[in-house]
C-alpha positions in Angstrom: 12.3 -11.3 -11.2 13.0 -13.2 -8.0 15.5 -10.6 -6.9 13.0 -7.8 -7.5 10.4 -9.6 -5.3 13.0 -10.3 -2.7 14.0 -6.7 -2.7 10.4 -5.4 -2.3 9.3 -7.8 0.4 12.6 -8.3 2.2 12.9 -7.2 5.8 15.7 -4.8 4.9 13.6 -2.7 2.5 12.5 -0.3 5.1 13.3 -0.7 8.7 11.4 2.3 10.1 10.8 2.3 13.9 7.1 1.7 14.6 7.1 2.0 18.4 8.5 0.0 21.3 7.2 -3.5 22.1 4.5 -5.4 20.3 0.8 -6.1 20.9 1.6 -9.7 21.5 4.0 -8.8 24.3 1.4 -6.4 25.8 -1.4 -8.9 25.8 0.6 -12.0 26.8 -0.4 -13.8 30.1 3.2 -13.4 31.2 2.8 -9.7 31.4 0.1 -10.1 34.1 -2.6 -8.2 32.3 -4.7 -8.6 29.2 -5.1 -5.3 27.5 -7.9 -4.6 25.1 -6.5 -3.3 21.8 -6.8 0.4 21.6 -7.0 0.4 17.8 -7.7 -2.0 14.9 -5.9 -5.3 15.7 -3.8 -5.5 12.5 -1.4 -8.1 13.8 -4.1 -10.5 14.8 -5.9 -9.9 11.4 -2.6 -10.7 9.5 -1.9 -13.7 11.7 -5.4 -15.1 10.9 -5.1 -14.4 7.2 -1.6 -16.0 7.0 -2.9 -19.2 8.8 -6.0 -19.4 6.5 -4.0 -18.9 3.3 -1.3 -21.3 4.4 -4.1 -23.9 4.8 -5.7 -23.1 1.4 -2.4 -22.7 -0.5 -3.7 -20.4 -3.3 -1.3 -19.0 -6.0 -0.5 -15.3 -6.3 -0.2 -13.2 -9.4 2.2 -10.3 -8.9 3.0 -7.2 -10.9 6.2 -5.4 -9.9 7.6 -2.1 -11.0 11.0 -0.8 -9.8 12.0 2.7 -10.7 10.8 3.5 -14.3 11.3 -0.1 -15.6 8.7 -2.0 -17.5 6.4 -3.8 -15.0 7.2 -7.5 -14.5 4.4 -10.0 -13.9 4.8 -13.5 -12.4 2.6 -16.2 -11.0 3.8 -17.6 -7.7 2.3 -21.1 -7.2 3.4 -21.7 -3.6 3.7 -18.8 -1.1 5.1 -18.6 2.4 2.3 -16.4 3.8 3.9 -15.5 7.0 6.8 -14.1 5.1 4.7 -12.7 2.3 2.6 -10.5 4.6 5.6 -9.4 6.8 5.7 -5.9 5.3 2.2 -5.2 6.5 3.0 -5.8 10.1 4.9 -2.5 10.0 1.5 -0.8 10.0 0.5 -2.2 13.4 -0.4 0.7 15.7 -1.5 -1.5 18.7 1.6 -1.1 20.7 1.7 -0.1 24.4 3.8 3.0 23.6 1.2 4.2 21.0 -1.9 4.2 23.3 -3.4 7.7 22.8 -1.2 8.4 19.8 -4.0 8.3 17.3 -7.2 10.2 16.7 -10.1 7.9 15.8 -12.8 8.8 13.3 -15.7 6.5 12.4 -18.1 6.9 9.5 -20.9 4.8 8.1 -20.7 4.6 4.3 -23.7 4.5 1.9 -22.9 0.9 0.8 -23.5 -0.5 4.3 -19.8 -0.5 5.2 -18.1 1.3 8.1 -14.8 3.1 7.8 -12.6 3.7 10.8 -9.6 6.0 10.3 -6.7 6.3 12.8 -4.6 9.4 12.3 -1.4 10.1 14.2 -1.6 13.0 16.5 1.0 15.8 16.5 3.9 15.2 18.9 4.0 11.4 18.5 6.9 9.8 16.8 5.7 6.7 14.9 6.2 5.7 11.3 2.5 5.0 10.8 0.9 8.3 9.8 -2.6 7.0 9.0 -4.5 3.7 9.0 -8.0 3.3 7.6 -10.1 0.1 7.8 -13.3 -0.5 5.9 -15.5 -3.4 7.0 -18.9 -4.9 6.5 -20.8 -7.8 8.0 -18.6 -10.3 6.2 -15.4 -8.8 7.6 -12.6 -6.5 6.6 -13.0 -5.1 3.1 -9.9 -2.9 2.9 -7.0 -1.8 5.1 -5.0 1.3 3.9 -1.9 2.5 5.7 0.6 5.3 5.1 4.0 5.0 6.7 6.8 7.7 6.6 10.3 8.0 7.9 12.1 11.3 7.5 15.5 12.5 8.8 18.4 14.5 7.4 19.9 11.4 5.7 16.9 9.4 4.6 13.3 9.8 3.5 10.8 7.0 2.9 7.1 6.8 2.3 5.2 3.6 1.9 1.5 3.1 1.1 0.1 -0.3 1.9 -3.3 -1.8 1.0 -5.0 -5.1 1.8 -8.3 -6.0 0.1 -10.6 -8.7 1.5 -13.6 -10.6 0.1 -15.9 -12.5 2.4 -13.4 -12.2 5.3 -10.5 -13.6 3.3 -7.5 -11.7 1.8 -8.0 -11.3 -2.0 -5.4 -8.7 -3.1 -2.7 -6.5 -1.7 -0.3 -3.8 -2.8 2.7 -1.8 -1.7 3.8 1.5 -3.3 6.7 3.4 -2.0 9.5 5.9 -2.5 12.9 6.0 -0.9 15.5 8.8 -1.0 19.0 8.6 0.5 21.2 11.7 0.6 23.5 11.7 -2.5 21.5 8.9 -4.2 18.7 8.8 -6.7 15.1 8.5 -5.6 13.8 4.9 -5.7 10.2 4.3 -6.5 8.6 0.9 -6.4 5.2 -0.8 -6.6 3.9 -4.3 -6.2 0.3 -5.4 -6.9 -0.7 -8.9 -6.0 -3.9 -10.9 -6.6 -4.7 -14.0 -4.7 -5.7 -16.7 -7.2 -8.3 -19.2 -6.1 
């Protein structure tokens, strides 16, 4: 089970390029300017959640499926949150090279929430195809992202979701597919629930 979790959340699972530089570099005092984020500040959101959860130390219940195997479920009592959320940083679109790369659509929903959707414009080369954020007065309710990488040797698609309650991360999931030339297609999914 540990090997499956390590595989799904390891840095080597999918190393798609997501643009040059980082929002931290762009906004650092050393760069001489403080740039206002063009899009939803995912990196800052994840940093804050990781810090909060590290302080609270909740357990996590995970359900993992790899290929067509029977799902495995495990309770993880102690979590390194900075490492656990690492895969979601791949969906950060607030990089200097990506300014102007996304069309922004905002909608007010009947339940009092607001959804903002960022969709990659044609002609821009970035792994994040779409990012959607739903929030209400208490904070972020959901973040959904679709990432793709496609070249003659390799295809990968990954769907990420974060779910919040009262401003704190409550659940998250990763679903994906990978296909290397001459190898079988690999499908995987992880659903995790933060246990308080």
